[in-house]
Amino acid sequence: MAQELAIATQGLTKQFDRHVAVHDVDLQIRTGEVYGLIGPNGAGKTTLIRMLAAAEEPTLGEIHINGDRLWQNQDDPHLKRQIGYLPDDFPLYDDLTVWDYLDYFARLYKLREPRRRERLRDVLELVQLTHKRHSQIATLSRGMKQRLSLARTIIHEPLVLLLDEPVSGLDPIARMQFREIIKSLQAAQMTILISSHVLSDLAELCNSIGIMELGYLVESTTLDHLYQRLSQQQILLTTLGSVADLQAELRTCPHVEAVEVLSDGQRVKATFSGDPTAAAALLRSLIEANIPLTEFQPMHEDLESIFLKLGHKQAS
Amino acid sequence: MLSNLLLRMSDWNPQFFREVRGRLKPRQFWLTVTASGGIQALILLYMWISLPGYQARVDRYCIGKIEPYSDLRQCALNAQGYPSIDWPRWWFDIFQALSWIIPFVLLIGGVYMLIGDLAKEERRGTLNFIRLSPQTSQRILIGKLLGVPVVLILGAVLAMPLHLAAAVQGGVSTLAIASLYSITIALCCCFYSGAIFYAFFGGAQSWLGAGTMWLCYSIFAQMWYYSHNYNKGNWLLGIKTWFYVNVGSHLSLTTTFVIVNLAIATGWIWRAINRRYTYPNRTLISKRQSYLMTLSFEIFCLGFAFFEYQRYKDWPTRDGFNSLIGLLLINLFWFVCLIAALTPHRQTLLDWSRYRHAQERRRNLLKDLIWGEKSPALLAIALNALIPTLLFGGWSLTWQDDSPKLIGLLSLAFNFSFLLICAVVAQLVLLAHFKKRAILTAAVIAAMILLPPIAMLVMGVAPSETSAALWLLSGFAFAGLDYATQFTIGFGILAHLTIFSLFTTRLTLQLKKAGASELKILTAHRP
């Protein structure tokens, strides 16, 4: 098993009754990577994550975490400390305060004083709940509870973080806060597997993407590779002059396949097939043609469009 | 220093610390102190009121001549007209009242709280998080055992000074006090582990656990009362002899016997709950554990059948056979629990039949059926049932009284066969595609055991020569065997074999079907 792989599965299969929820999945996630798992409801994402967290026993197949074989519920403290798992329903103890709850899990993960207190403070700060540390969990909002669950998941500084739909049901501000936390964890070199239906979030956070459908991992690749292979490049242009002149000039470029005038009448979206050198040449030619450009922005098709293009039906 | 000790305790067992923190908040602490103090005050008040008053003639607490056929004594009055009080007796009664109340509260309350707590943890899914932590199952479960009933333990500890003072004043021996405390602790360990076992078994009704505990306690109280009043010094704690050893004759012997047996039972339950905590989808006990558990249970039960039989001239006592009937009835209950704890559920069997060939460490089928984790439990239950059959069979051959040996052996054979039929039916129901399979299985097995005799008794079909065949088909074959002819017995054996074969064939077919690949199933429907 290659050491740089944080998660590696071989032939991972889970069957519920006669329904195969996860079918022969070979997943490989490199250390330090943020891996997004997408797929329609019932595709097997949660089951896959539960098996990786050792919360579910695979019917067949092997799981390796940082090179070590994972067995379900085996008393292997070393391996258990490497994994942090946040399920989609994040159950909590309502009778405890925020501090007591985290303190309890810190003790369960064998954090000793004074490191424990220090870690609790850091984690509370990271999830922006320091001001709520003495509040009863029952009094927290959904977003706060979700952040508290994330704090519980990372309290022992796991090397592998498994997040199952962590932003479902959150409002845009809470989602943004959650994204920022994930970015901080990414900076701390944690390997993160995150499943979500909010593809714009994944596009912002992930290095790699896996697509699951009917229990199969149908796609598993880096985001850059996915864009390169499947995304149509587009250039957004804004002019102060005549849009017709801009359109005419664009059509002279062999790499421009289509031009669309946007609703405000001053902006144009060009479908472009060239590389960055060709894009630079196009920009130069437009300036030389005295087009008064205020914006020239090459961009990809977003992840959701790619996903739909692949023929999957993603519930967003 | 105290804070350091607390810190060490909390690091040693975070689960215990969490339970204490969640349950022993200032409000609960003071409530417990008040409740414990209140109950003690009420007992004292009641006892104070019970004291004989001015010019009393007879009373329980007077010093004087004992009244015939009663517990009362004649009162000797002093110059002012007040009776002399037998204070040691008064204190002894306080000691006795507390000796009943403390275990009662600890056992019933503890069982109730533990079942409720674990059922809640399972329902909310929080137990999974603890399970995924690097703490060992032993540590978490000890934390639960000590932490969940911490309020009750505190209440009991607060009552100890009065209890001990009453014991000293009442002249209770140190041995009796030590026995009482050690048996209470052993009982708590056993029944608290049993409560967790029940909760892991899927039981969420804490009132049912507490109710059962109440019933057991009442039965024990009756046994104690009987042994205390009618067999003083011979039947301590309701126990007489065990393998001819008169364990009920001396308090230290009785206490040791009870504690050793409770420790063995607790040990088995403890292993089962640790296993269930670690592997929530597996059966409650492994096949390997089941053989040893059955052996120790059967030896424990058999021990009570060894006593000096009473012999009356011209009067059949059949003590050996009657003891065997008792053993078979207890065995029936044991095997219902064993079948429930050992029979794998549908998903496990589907995985076993479908993917057994793909397992890394594949062993041959026979070994797999005897030792395997996921294999059907039928052969394992048969081997378990063979243990009492051989053990009791060997014992019945040594009967020296007027007990019928052949009927005893036939009873064992029919019982063995009936248990196998129950096991195969349980496996079939658990393999079926119902939502509440576990409850349905329990209901079906209970119906198989209880309905035939109840129906026959309601319809007035008492065991007789004409109805013997019917009784042979039930779980109470011993009732019919006395009246059965050779032909009826032959019919009974044949019927048992036929029923068992039919169900086993059905189970084998179902397992083969479950083990078929998707392709095989698809092609099977093609013309």
GROMACS .gro file of N, CA, C and O in nm, chain B residues 21-98:
model
  312
  337ARG      N    1  -2.117   1.393   3.593
  337ARG     CA    2  -2.134   1.535   3.563
  337ARG      C    3  -2.276   1.565   3.514
  337ARG      O    4  -2.334   1.668   3.547
  338GLY      N    5  -2.330   1.476   3.433
  338GLY     CA    6  -2.464   1.496   3.379
  338GLY      C    7  -2.573   1.472   3.482
  338GLY      O    8  -2.680   1.531   3.475
  339ARG      N    9  -2.546   1.384   3.580
  339ARG     CA   10  -2.652   1.342   3.672
  339ARG      C   11  -2.643   1.402   3.810
  339ARG      O   12  -2.743   1.411   3.880
  340LEU      N   13  -2.522   1.440   3.849
  340LEU     CA   14  -2.507   1.488   3.986
  340LEU      C   15  -2.484   1.639   3.990
  340LEU      O   16  -2.386   1.687   4.047
  341LYS      N   17  -2.575   1.710   3.925
  341LYS     CA   18  -2.569   1.857   3.932
  341LYS      C   19  -2.618   1.897   4.070
  341LYS      O   20  -2.686   1.818   4.137
  342PRO      N   21  -2.588   2.021   4.116
  342PRO     CA   22  -2.624   2.059   4.253
  342PRO      C   23  -2.768   2.026   4.290
  342PRO      O   24  -2.796   1.976   4.399
  343ARG      N   25  -2.860   2.050   4.194
  343ARG     CA   26  -3.002   2.028   4.226
  343ARG      C   27  -3.027   1.880   4.257
  343ARG      O   28  -3.089   1.845   4.358
  344GLN      N   29  -2.975   1.794   4.167
  344GLN     CA   30  -2.995   1.649   4.187
  344GLN      C   31  -2.925   1.602   4.315
  344GLN      O   32  -2.976   1.517   4.386
  345PHE      N   33  -2.807   1.660   4.341
  345PHE     CA   34  -2.732   1.620   4.459
  345PHE      C   35  -2.814   1.647   4.585
  345PHE      O   36  -2.834   1.558   4.669
  346TRP      N   37  -2.866   1.768   4.596
  346TRP     CA   38  -2.942   1.804   4.717
  346TRP      C   39  -3.075   1.729   4.726
  346TRP      O   40  -3.121   1.695   4.833
  347LEU      N   41  -3.133   1.702   4.609
  347LEU     CA   42  -3.257   1.621   4.607
  347LEU      C   43  -3.230   1.482   4.663
  347LEU      O   44  -3.309   1.428   4.742
  348THR      N   45  -3.117   1.424   4.621
  348THR     CA   46  -3.081   1.289   4.668
  348THR      C   47  -3.057   1.289   4.818
  348THR      O   48  -3.106   1.201   4.890
  349VAL      N   49  -2.981   1.390   4.863
  349VAL     CA   50  -2.953   1.400   5.006
  349VAL      C   51  -3.083   1.411   5.084
  349VAL      O   52  -3.106   1.341   5.184
  350THR      N   53  -3.174   1.494   5.033
  350THR     CA   54  -3.302   1.515   5.101
  350THR      C   55  -3.384   1.386   5.102
  350THR      O   56  -3.441   1.347   5.204
  351ALA      N   57  -3.389   1.317   4.983
  351ALA     CA   58  -3.469   1.195   4.973
  351ALA      C   59  -3.416   1.088   5.068
  351ALA      O   60  -3.493   1.023   5.140
  352SER      N   61  -3.283   1.070   5.067
  352SER     CA   62  -3.224   0.966   5.153
  352SER      C   63  -3.247   0.998   5.299
  352SER      O   64  -3.290   0.912   5.377
  353GLY      N   65  -3.222   1.124   5.336
  353GLY     CA   66  -3.245   1.168   5.475
  353GLY      C   67  -3.390   1.155   5.513
  353GLY      O   68  -3.424   1.111   5.623
  354GLY      N   69  -3.479   1.190   5.418
  354GLY     CA   70  -3.624   1.185   5.443
  354GLY      C   71  -3.669   1.044   5.473
  354GLY      O   72  -3.746   1.019   5.567
  355ILE      N   73  -3.623   0.949   5.390
  355ILE     CA   74  -3.664   0.809   5.408
  355ILE      C   75  -3.614   0.757   5.544
  355ILE      O   76  -3.689   0.692   5.618
  356GLN      N   77  -3.489   0.792   5.577
  356GLN     CA   78  -3.434   0.747   5.705
  356GLN      C   79  -3.514   0.807   5.821
  356GLN      O   80  -3.546   0.738   5.920
  357ALA      N   81  -3.549   0.936   5.806
  357ALA     CA   82  -3.627   1.003   5.911
  357ALA      C   83  -3.764   0.937   5.927
  357ALA      O   84  -3.813   0.917   6.038
  358LEU      N   85  -3.826   0.901   5.813
  358LEU     CA   86  -3.958   0.836   5.816
  358LEU      C   87  -3.951   0.701   5.888
  358LEU      O   88  -4.039   0.668   5.968
  359ILE      N   89  -3.843   0.625   5.857
  359ILE     CA   90  -3.827   0.494   5.923
  359ILE      C   91  -3.814   0.513   6.074
  359ILE      O   92  -3.881   0.446   6.154
  360LEU      N   93  -3.728   0.608   6.110
  360LEU     CA   94  -3.707   0.634   6.253
  360LEU      C   95  -3.836   0.677   6.321
  360LEU      O   96  -3.869   0.632   6.431
  361LEU      N   97  -3.910   0.763   6.252
  361LEU     CA   98  -4.036   0.814   6.307
  361LEU      C   99  -4.135   0.700   6.327
  361LEU      O  100  -4.199   0.687   6.433
  362TYR      N  101  -4.146   0.615   6.223
  362TYR     CA  102  -4.238   0.501   6.230
  362TYR      C  103  -4.200   0.410   6.347
  362TYR      O  104  -4.286   0.365   6.424
  363MET      N  105  -4.069   0.385   6.359
  363MET     CA  106  -4.022   0.297   6.465
  363MET      C  107  -4.045   0.360   6.602
  363MET      O  108  -4.073   0.291   6.701
  364TRP      N  109  -4.031   0.492   6.609
  364TRP     CA  110  -4.053   0.563   6.735
  364TRP      C  111  -4.197   0.551   6.778
  364TRP      O  112  -4.229   0.526   6.894
  365ILE      N  113  -4.286   0.565   6.677
  365ILE     CA  114  -4.430   0.553   6.706
  365ILE      C  115  -4.464   0.410   6.751
  365ILE      O  116  -4.553   0.387   6.831
  366SER      N  117  -4.390   0.314   6.697
  366SER     CA  118  -4.416   0.173   6.728
  366SER      C  119  -4.376   0.134   6.870
  366SER      O  120  -4.410   0.025   6.916
  367LEU      N  121  -4.302   0.219   6.937
  367LEU     CA  122  -4.258   0.185   7.072
  367LEU      C  123  -4.378   0.177   7.167
  367LEU      O  124  -4.475   0.253   7.152
  368PRO      N  125  -4.376   0.085   7.263
  368PRO     CA  126  -4.491   0.073   7.355
  368PRO      C  127  -4.506   0.198   7.442
  368PRO      O  128  -4.406   0.256   7.484
  369GLY      N  129  -4.629   0.235   7.463
  369GLY     CA  130  -4.655   0.358   7.538
  369GLY      C  131  -4.681   0.331   7.686
  369GLY      O  132  -4.654   0.222   7.738
  370TYR      N  133  -4.738   0.433   7.747
  370TYR     CA  134  -4.768   0.430   7.891
  370TYR      C  135  -4.861   0.312   7.922
  370TYR      O  136  -4.965   0.295   7.859
  371GLN      N  137  -4.821   0.231   8.017
  371GLN     CA  138  -4.897   0.116   8.067
  371GLN      C  139  -4.934   0.014   7.958
  371GLN      O  140  -5.042  -0.046   7.961
  372ALA      N  141  -4.846  -0.002   7.860
  372ALA     CA  142  -4.871  -0.104   7.756
  372ALA      C  143  -4.863  -0.243   7.818
  372ALA      O  144  -4.782  -0.266   7.908
  373ARG      N  145  -4.943  -0.335   7.764
  373ARG     CA  146  -4.946  -0.469   7.826
  373ARG      C  147  -4.860  -0.568   7.747
  373ARG      O  148  -4.782  -0.642   7.805
  374VAL      N  149  -4.884  -0.570   7.620
  374VAL     CA  150  -4.796  -0.656   7.536
  374VAL      C  151  -4.747  -0.574   7.416
  374VAL      O  152  -4.820  -0.491   7.363
  375ASP      N  153  -4.624  -0.599   7.379
  375ASP     CA  154  -4.568  -0.528   7.263
  375ASP      C  155  -4.446  -0.604   7.213
  375ASP      O  156  -4.383  -0.680   7.287
  376ARG      N  157  -4.414  -0.576   7.088
  376ARG     CA  158  -4.297  -0.640   7.026
  376ARG      C  159  -4.167  -0.597   7.094
  376ARG      O  160  -4.072  -0.672   7.103
  377TYR      N  161  -4.166  -0.472   7.143
  377TYR     CA  162  -4.040  -0.418   7.195
  377TYR      C  163  -4.031  -0.418   7.348
  377TYR      O  164  -3.948  -0.349   7.405
  378CYS      N  165  -4.122  -0.491   7.413
  378CYS     CA  166  -4.114  -0.500   7.559
  378CYS      C  167  -4.013  -0.605   7.602
  378CYS      O  168  -3.982  -0.698   7.525
  379ILE      N  169  -3.962  -0.590   7.721
  379ILE     CA  170  -3.877  -0.695   7.778
  379ILE      C  171  -3.964  -0.775   7.874
  379ILE      O  172  -4.015  -0.720   7.972
  380GLY      N  173  -3.985  -0.900   7.842
  380GLY     CA  174  -4.072  -0.981   7.927
  380GLY      C  175  -4.095  -1.118   7.867
  380GLY      O  176  -4.026  -1.157   7.772
  381LYS      N  177  -4.193  -1.185   7.921
  381LYS     CA  178  -4.221  -1.321   7.876
  381LYS      C  179  -4.282  -1.320   7.735
  381LYS      O  180  -4.365  -1.234   7.703
  382ILE      N  181  -4.242  -1.417   7.654
  382ILE     CA  182  -4.294  -1.424   7.517
  382ILE      C  183  -4.437  -1.477   7.520
  382ILE      O  184  -4.467  -1.574   7.587
  383GLU      N  185  -4.522  -1.407   7.443
  383GLU     CA  186  -4.661  -1.451   7.429
  383GLU      C  187  -4.665  -1.577   7.343
  383GLU      O  188  -4.592  -1.586   7.243
  384PRO      N  189  -4.749  -1.675   7.375
  384PRO     CA  190  -4.751  -1.797   7.292
  384PRO      C  191  -4.802  -1.768   7.150
  384PRO      O  192  -4.891  -1.685   7.130
  385TYR      N  193  -4.744  -1.839   7.054
  385TYR     CA  194  -4.779  -1.830   6.911
  385TYR      C  195  -4.774  -1.687   6.856
  385TYR      O  196  -4.851  -1.649   6.769
  386SER      N  197  -4.687  -1.603   6.906
  386SER     CA  198  -4.679  -1.468   6.849
  386SER      C  199  -4.539  -1.412   6.870
  386SER      O  200  -4.455  -1.473   6.937
  387ASP      N  201  -4.523  -1.297   6.813
  387ASP     CA  202  -4.393  -1.231   6.819
  387ASP      C  203  -4.387  -1.133   6.936
  387ASP      O  204  -4.288  -1.065   6.956
  388LEU      N  205  -4.497  -1.123   7.007
  388LEU     CA  206  -4.510  -1.019   7.111
  388LEU      C  207  -4.460  -1.068   7.247
  388LEU      O  208  -4.448  -1.189   7.271
  389ARG      N  209  -4.431  -0.971   7.332
  389ARG     CA  210  -4.386  -1.003   7.468
  389ARG      C  211  -4.472  -0.926   7.569
  389ARG      O  212  -4.519  -0.817   7.539
  390GLN      N  213  -4.479  -0.985   7.688
  390GLN     CA  214  -4.552  -0.915   7.794
  390GLN      C  215  -4.462  -0.803   7.846
  390GLN      O  216  -4.340  -0.821   7.857
  391CYS      N  217  -4.525  -0.688   7.878
  391CYS     CA  218  -4.445  -0.573   7.918
  391CYS      C  219  -4.431  -0.566   8.072
  391CYS      O  220  -4.530  -0.576   8.144
  392ALA      N  221  -4.308  -0.549   8.112
  392ALA     CA  222  -4.283  -0.527   8.255
  392ALA      C  223  -4.276  -0.375   8.275
  392ALA      O  224  -4.192  -0.309   8.214
  393LEU      N  225  -4.368  -0.321   8.356
  393LEU     CA  226  -4.375  -0.175   8.372
  393LEU      C  227  -4.287  -0.129   8.488
  393LEU      O  228  -4.272  -0.201   8.588
  394ASN      N  229  -4.232  -0.007   8.475
  394ASN     CA  230  -4.153   0.047   8.586
  394ASN      C  231  -4.245   0.123   8.683
  394ASN      O  232  -4.368   0.124   8.663
  395ALA      N  233  -4.185   0.191   8.778
  395ALA     CA  234  -4.265   0.256   8.884
  395ALA      C  235  -4.356   0.365   8.827
  395ALA      O  236  -4.467   0.388   8.877
  396GLN      N  237  -4.311   0.429   8.716
  396GLN     CA  238  -4.394   0.535   8.656
  396GLN      C  239  -4.499   0.479   8.559
  396GLN      O  240  -4.574   0.554   8.497
  397GLY      N  241  -4.501   0.349   8.540
  397GLY     CA  242  -4.599   0.288   8.449
  397GLY      C  243  -4.551   0.272   8.307
  397GLY      O  244  -4.629   0.235   8.218
  398TYR      N  245  -4.423   0.300   8.282
  398TYR     CA  246  -4.370   0.285   8.146
  398TYR      C  247  -4.300   0.149   8.133
  398TYR      O  248  -4.232   0.106   8.226
  399PRO      N  249  -4.317   0.085   8.019
  399PRO     CA  250  -4.253  -0.047   8.002
  399PRO      C  251  -4.103  -0.034   7.975
  399PRO      O  252  -4.058   0.068   7.921
  400SER      N  253  -4.029  -0.138   8.010
  400SER     CA  254  -3.886  -0.142   7.974
  400SER      C  255  -3.876  -0.182   7.827
  400SER      O  256  -3.949  -0.271   7.781
  401ILE      N  257  -3.791  -0.113   7.756
  401ILE     CA  258  -3.782  -0.134   7.610
  401ILE      C  259  -3.665  -0.226   7.576
  401ILE      O  260  -3.555  -0.209   7.628
  402ASP      N  261  -3.693  -0.316   7.483
  402ASP     CA  262  -3.587  -0.404   7.431
  402ASP      C  263  -3.519  -0.329   7.314
  402ASP      O  264  -3.551  -0.349   7.197
  403TRP      N  265  -3.427  -0.240   7.350
  403TRP     CA  266  -3.366  -0.153   7.246
  403TRP      C  267  -3.291  -0.231   7.138
  403TRP      O  268  -3.303  -0.196   7.020
  404PRO      N  269  -3.215  -0.335   7.172
  404PRO     CA  270  -3.148  -0.408   7.064
  404PRO      C  271  -3.245  -0.460   6.957
  404PRO      O  272  -3.217  -0.455   6.839
  405ARG      N  273  -3.362  -0.506   7.007
  405ARG     CA  274  -3.463  -0.556   6.911
  405ARG      C  275  -3.514  -0.442   6.822
  405ARG      O  276  -3.535  -0.459   6.702
  406TRP      N  277  -3.535  -0.327   6.885
  406TRP     CA  278  -3.584  -0.209   6.811
  406TRP      C  279  -3.482  -0.168   6.704
  406TRP      O  280  -3.517  -0.146   6.588
  407TRP      N  281  -3.355  -0.164   6.746
  407TRP     CA  282  -3.250  -0.128   6.649
  407TRP      C  283  -3.237  -0.234   6.540
  407TRP      O  284  -3.214  -0.202   6.423
  408PHE      N  285  -3.256  -0.361   6.577
  408PHE     CA  286  -3.245  -0.469   6.479
  408PHE      C  287  -3.352  -0.453   6.370
  408PHE      O  288  -3.325  -0.476   6.252
  409ASP      N  289  -3.472  -0.411   6.413
  409ASP     CA  290  -3.579  -0.392   6.314
  409ASP      C  291  -3.546  -0.278   6.219
  409ASP      O  292  -3.580  -0.283   6.100
  410ILE      N  293  -3.483  -0.172   6.272
  410ILE     CA  294  -3.441  -0.062   6.183
  410ILE      C  295  -3.337  -0.115   6.084
  410ILE      O  296  -3.344  -0.088   5.963
  411PHE      N  297  -3.243  -0.193   6.136
  411PHE     CA  298  -3.140  -0.253   6.050
  411PHE      C  299  -3.205  -0.338   5.940
  411PHE      O  300  -3.170  -0.329   5.822
  412GLN      N  301  -3.306  -0.418   5.982
  412GLN     CA  302  -3.369  -0.506   5.885
  412GLN      C  303  -3.447  -0.427   5.779
  412GLN      O  304  -3.440  -0.461   5.660
  413ALA      N  305  -3.517  -0.323   5.824
  413ALA     CA  306  -3.592  -0.241   5.728
  413ALA      C  307  -3.497  -0.182   5.624
  413ALA      O  308  -3.522  -0.188   5.502
  414LEU      N  309  -3.386  -0.127   5.671
  414LEU     CA  310  -3.290  -0.067   5.577
  414LEU      C  311  -3.224  -0.174   5.490
  414LEU      O  312  -3.194  -0.149   5.373
   0.00000   0.00000   0.00000
